[in-house]
Structures are given as structure tokens and as C-alpha cells.
GROMACS .gro file of C-alpha atoms in nm:
model
  188
    1MET     CA    1   1.772   3.912  -2.757
    2SER     CA    2   1.465   3.858  -2.957
    3SER     CA    3   1.175   4.091  -2.911
    4SER     CA    4   0.951   3.800  -2.805
    5GLN     CA    5   1.136   3.777  -2.470
    6PHE     CA    6   1.028   4.124  -2.367
    7THR     CA    7   0.694   4.279  -2.308
    8SER     CA    8   0.628   4.644  -2.284
    9THR     CA    9   0.512   4.790  -1.954
   10HIS     CA   10   0.344   5.077  -2.134
   11SER     CA   11   0.171   5.041  -2.462
   12HIS     CA   12   0.326   5.365  -2.591
   13SER     CA   13   0.688   5.297  -2.482
   14ALA     CA   14   0.895   5.029  -2.651
   15GLU     CA   15   1.206   5.146  -2.464
   16THR     CA   16   1.120   5.000  -2.119
   17PRO     CA   17   1.128   4.626  -2.180
   18ARG     CA   18   1.032   4.381  -1.904
   19LEU     CA   19   1.110   4.011  -1.887
   20LYS     CA   20   0.807   3.785  -1.884
   21SER     CA   21   0.715   3.657  -1.539
   22LYS     CA   22   0.842   3.320  -1.422
   23PRO     CA   23   0.612   3.025  -1.473
   24MET     CA   24   0.410   2.920  -1.171
   25ALA     CA   25   0.585   2.678  -0.934
   26THR     CA   26   0.486   2.314  -0.967
   27LEU     CA   27   0.483   2.015  -0.735
   28GLU     CA   28   0.814   1.906  -0.883
   29ASP     CA   29   0.972   2.231  -0.761
   30LEU     CA   30   0.905   2.152  -0.396
   31PRO     CA   31   1.201   2.030  -0.192
   32PRO     CA   32   1.195   1.654  -0.121
   33GLU     CA   33   1.165   1.717   0.254
   34LEU     CA   34   0.842   1.914   0.207
   35MET     CA   35   0.705   1.650  -0.031
   36THR     CA   36   0.777   1.384   0.231
   37ARG     CA   37   0.579   1.582   0.488
   38ILE     CA   38   0.285   1.628   0.250
   39PHE     CA   39   0.267   1.268   0.133
   40THR     CA   40   0.315   1.108   0.474
   41LEU     CA   41   0.095   1.353   0.665
   42GLN     CA   42  -0.227   1.211   0.800
   43ALA     CA   43  -0.555   1.376   0.886
   44ASP     CA   44  -0.787   1.177   1.111
   45GLY     CA   45  -0.583   0.860   1.057
   46LYS     CA   46  -0.604   0.882   0.678
   47HIS     CA   47  -0.340   0.998   0.435
   48ILE     CA   48  -0.413   1.331   0.275
   49VAL     CA   49  -0.316   1.188  -0.063
   50GLU     CA   50  -0.483   0.850  -0.112
   51SER     CA   51  -0.282   0.552  -0.236
   52GLY     CA   52  -0.408   0.557  -0.594
   53ALA     CA   53  -0.320   0.923  -0.641
   54PHE     CA   54   0.011   0.870  -0.461
   55PHE     CA   55   0.118   0.593  -0.703
   56ASN     CA   56  -0.003   0.788  -1.006
   57LEU     CA   57   0.202   1.090  -0.897
   58ARG     CA   58   0.512   0.871  -0.869
   59LEU     CA   59   0.459   0.775  -1.234
   60ALA     CA   60   0.419   1.135  -1.353
   61SER     CA   61   0.790   1.210  -1.379
   62ARG     CA   62   1.130   1.080  -1.279
   63ARG     CA   63   1.184   1.379  -1.051
   64LEU     CA   64   0.858   1.319  -0.861
   65TYR     CA   65   0.942   0.950  -0.837
   66ASN     CA   66   1.281   1.027  -0.685
   67ASN     CA   67   1.149   1.302  -0.455
   68MET     CA   68   0.875   1.071  -0.324
   69LYS     CA   69   1.106   0.784  -0.224
   70ASP     CA   70   1.110   0.883   0.144
   71SER     CA   71   0.732   0.911   0.150
   72PHE     CA   72   0.699   0.574  -0.019
   73MET     CA   73   0.930   0.411   0.235
   74GLN     CA   74   0.747   0.566   0.530
   75ARG     CA   75   0.401   0.477   0.400
   76TYR     CA   76   0.457   0.129   0.263
   77ILE     CA   77   0.783  -0.022   0.384
   78LYS     CA   78   0.887   0.112   0.727
   79CYS     CA   79   0.588  -0.038   0.915
   80ARG     CA   80   0.442  -0.360   0.776
   81LYS     CA   81   0.151  -0.583   0.871
   82HIS     CA   82   0.115  -0.936   0.739
   83MET     CA   83  -0.117  -1.223   0.815
   84LEU     CA   84  -0.031  -1.589   0.847
   85SER     CA   85  -0.107  -1.687   0.489
   86ARG     CA   86   0.141  -1.823   0.240
   87HIS     CA   87   0.094  -1.531   0.001
   88SER     CA   88   0.131  -1.266   0.272
   89LEU     CA   89   0.439  -1.428   0.421
   90GLU     CA   90   0.600  -1.472   0.080
   91VAL     CA   91   0.544  -1.102   0.007
   92LEU     CA   92   0.704  -1.021   0.343
   93GLU     CA   93   1.002  -1.240   0.259
   94GLN     CA   94   1.049  -1.062  -0.075
   95LEU     CA   95   1.032  -0.725   0.100
   96SER     CA   96   1.293  -0.844   0.350
   97LEU     CA   97   1.525  -0.924   0.060
   98HIS     CA   98   1.468  -0.597  -0.130
   99PHE     CA   99   1.444  -0.359   0.169
  100PRO     CA  100   1.650  -0.526   0.447
  101ASP     CA  101   1.750  -0.192   0.603
  102ASP     CA  102   1.415  -0.017   0.576
  103VAL     CA  103   1.153  -0.228   0.757
  104GLN     CA  104   1.157  -0.114   1.118
  105GLU     CA  105   0.825  -0.236   1.255
  106LEU     CA  106   0.642  -0.557   1.176
  107THR     CA  107   0.302  -0.681   1.287
  108ILE     CA  108   0.202  -1.042   1.232
  109GLY     CA  109  -0.175  -1.043   1.242
  110GLY     CA  110  -0.394  -1.322   1.362
  111GLU     CA  111  -0.625  -1.289   1.064
  112HIS     CA  112  -0.680  -1.602   0.864
  113VAL     CA  113  -0.911  -1.735   0.597
  114ASN     CA  114  -1.238  -1.819   0.770
  115LYS     CA  115  -1.336  -2.173   0.675
  116TYR     CA  116  -1.701  -2.096   0.761
  117PHE     CA  117  -1.717  -1.789   0.538
  118ALA     CA  118  -1.860  -1.982   0.242
  119GLU     CA  119  -2.151  -2.112   0.453
  120ARG     CA  120  -2.224  -1.760   0.579
  121MET     CA  121  -2.219  -1.614   0.229
  122ILE     CA  122  -2.456  -1.881   0.100
  123ARG     CA  123  -2.698  -1.815   0.390
  124TYR     CA  124  -2.668  -1.439   0.340
  125SER     CA  125  -2.741  -1.465  -0.032
  126GLU     CA  126  -3.050  -1.674   0.044
  127LEU     CA  127  -3.181  -1.404   0.278
  128ARG     CA  128  -3.125  -1.114   0.039
  129PRO     CA  129  -3.403  -1.005  -0.193
  130ALA     CA  130  -3.369  -1.167  -0.533
  131LYS     CA  131  -3.223  -0.917  -0.776
  132ASP     CA  132  -3.076  -1.067  -1.090
  133GLU     CA  133  -2.771  -0.842  -1.096
  134VAL     CA  134  -2.702  -0.891  -0.724
  135LYS     CA  135  -2.825  -1.243  -0.652
  136GLU     CA  136  -2.549  -1.478  -0.755
  137ASP     CA  137  -2.469  -1.829  -0.661
  138TRP     CA  138  -2.175  -1.745  -0.437
  139SER     CA  139  -2.065  -2.106  -0.399
  140LYS     CA  140  -2.033  -2.152  -0.776
  141LYS     CA  141  -1.855  -1.824  -0.834
  142PHE     CA  142  -1.621  -1.807  -0.533
  143GLY     CA  143  -1.651  -2.142  -0.357
  144PRO     CA  144  -1.360  -2.322  -0.529
  145ALA     CA  145  -1.119  -2.031  -0.474
  146HIS     CA  146  -1.224  -2.003  -0.109
  147ALA     CA  147  -1.184  -2.378  -0.055
  148LYS     CA  148  -0.833  -2.361  -0.204
  149LEU     CA  149  -0.738  -2.074   0.028
  150VAL     CA  150  -0.865  -2.268   0.332
  151GLU     CA  151  -0.672  -2.578   0.218
  152ASP     CA  152  -0.352  -2.378   0.156
  153GLN     CA  153  -0.381  -2.219   0.499
  154SER     CA  154  -0.422  -2.559   0.665
  155LYS     CA  155  -0.116  -2.694   0.480
  156LEU     CA  156   0.087  -2.388   0.581
  157TYR     CA  157   0.006  -2.440   0.949
  158LYS     CA  158   0.077  -2.814   0.942
  159SER     CA  159   0.397  -2.795   0.736
  160GLY     CA  160   0.589  -2.551   0.954
  161ASP     CA  161   0.657  -2.336   0.644
  162ALA     CA  162   0.524  -2.023   0.820
  163GLU     CA  163   0.786  -2.054   1.091
  164GLN     CA  164   1.064  -2.116   0.837
  165ILE     CA  165   0.966  -1.813   0.631
  166LEU     CA  166   0.952  -1.594   0.943
  167VAL     CA  167   1.298  -1.712   1.055
  168ARG     CA  168   1.441  -1.609   0.716
  169VAL     CA  169   1.258  -1.276   0.731
  170PHE     CA  170   1.390  -1.194   1.079
  171LYS     CA  171   1.744  -1.279   0.968
  172ASN     CA  172   1.713  -1.047   0.667
  173LEU     CA  173   1.564  -0.743   0.843
  174LYS     CA  174   1.867  -0.568   0.986
  175ASN     CA  175   1.694  -0.262   1.138
  176LEU     CA  176   1.379  -0.425   1.273
  177LYS     CA  177   1.301  -0.251   1.601
  178LYS     CA  178   0.951  -0.373   1.692
  179VAL     CA  179   0.758  -0.693   1.632
  180HIS     CA  180   0.390  -0.718   1.724
  181ILE     CA  181   0.203  -1.047   1.726
  182ASP     CA  182  -0.173  -0.990   1.715
  183LYS     CA  183  -0.409  -1.266   1.815
  184TYR     CA  184  -0.726  -1.336   1.627
  185HIS     CA  185  -1.027  -1.191   1.806
  186ASP     CA  186  -1.184  -1.535   1.868
  187GLU     CA  187  -0.872  -1.681   2.028
  188PRO     CA  188  -0.835  -1.687   2.409
   0.00000   0.00000   0.00000
């Protein structure tokens, strides 16, 4: 053994060598079960490790990525909520294809793109004090995108595509145990 692997316990005695101490344990050294508990644990309804930090940790190493799979599934796949918009339903359909055994609870929310939102934003911006960096012409900046979302939503409802997508999703999700249908707060 080389002399660099030993340190002396006494400065005057070179005959009582001691191995250097082990390096401090790291997050990667934790068992996957404990990591799952840490990353899925909630305090006051919020995750202890926020989403941004959670995803960054998964990118830190292959071992962390693999050890965090259960946490990822519990946080982002097991219980899903989607609204009745084309984009949201298409994401749900993709998830049903990639994780058919993992989604166990699904909520279809009554949220939708509010067609009166643009009018409210225009009125709100007129009431706010004029500050150059804050005061923007909302209708010019966001109006076209909002109008397209409202139009797409209307087409989705009229076409029956939402129902067709949901039928495919329900066929794909093999372990789905609960389905919640939320109504929009203005609906009777």
C-alpha cells in the first residue's frame, strides 16, 4: 500500500497507520424507498422538493434518475387532472399510451378557455395606472392567441373529438381505479 492511504494517529508514531475516513454519504447513497418517501412527501399540501428542483435532481445522475422513478410516477403519473381542451386531452392520450399501467386516478376538470377573458383583460388594463413597462395593449399582444384557443375549444365541443379521445384513453388505461368529473363553477 502506498503511504498516501494511511494517516498517522500520532504525529510522532509512523507505526500506527489509520485508513482515511469514508467520504460523507450523498443523496445517491440513499435507498430508493427512502428517496420515494422524501420526494413524494408533502407538508401542508405542498411537496417538500418543488417540481423544478425535482426535475433537476433527476438530471444530476443516472442513479438518481433511476432511484426517483417511483417518486416521479406517484407525483406526475398516478393521479392526473386534465381539462376539456384539445391540448390537454391529447397529452392525456399520449400518457395513456406510454403509461397504460400506471395511471390510477383521473380527474376531468370543467375548466375551459373563458371567451370573455379578453374583454376583462382589456377593461382591467384600462383601469390600471399607466406604467410603460406594465401597461400593454393586451388585445394586440394576446388577443389573437386567445381567440384561437376559444375557437379550438368550440370546435372540439362541436366535433365530438373530446368524447372519442376519452374513449381511447379509457381503453388504454388498464389500472384506472377512479374517475372524477368536475363541473365548472358557473354550471348548475
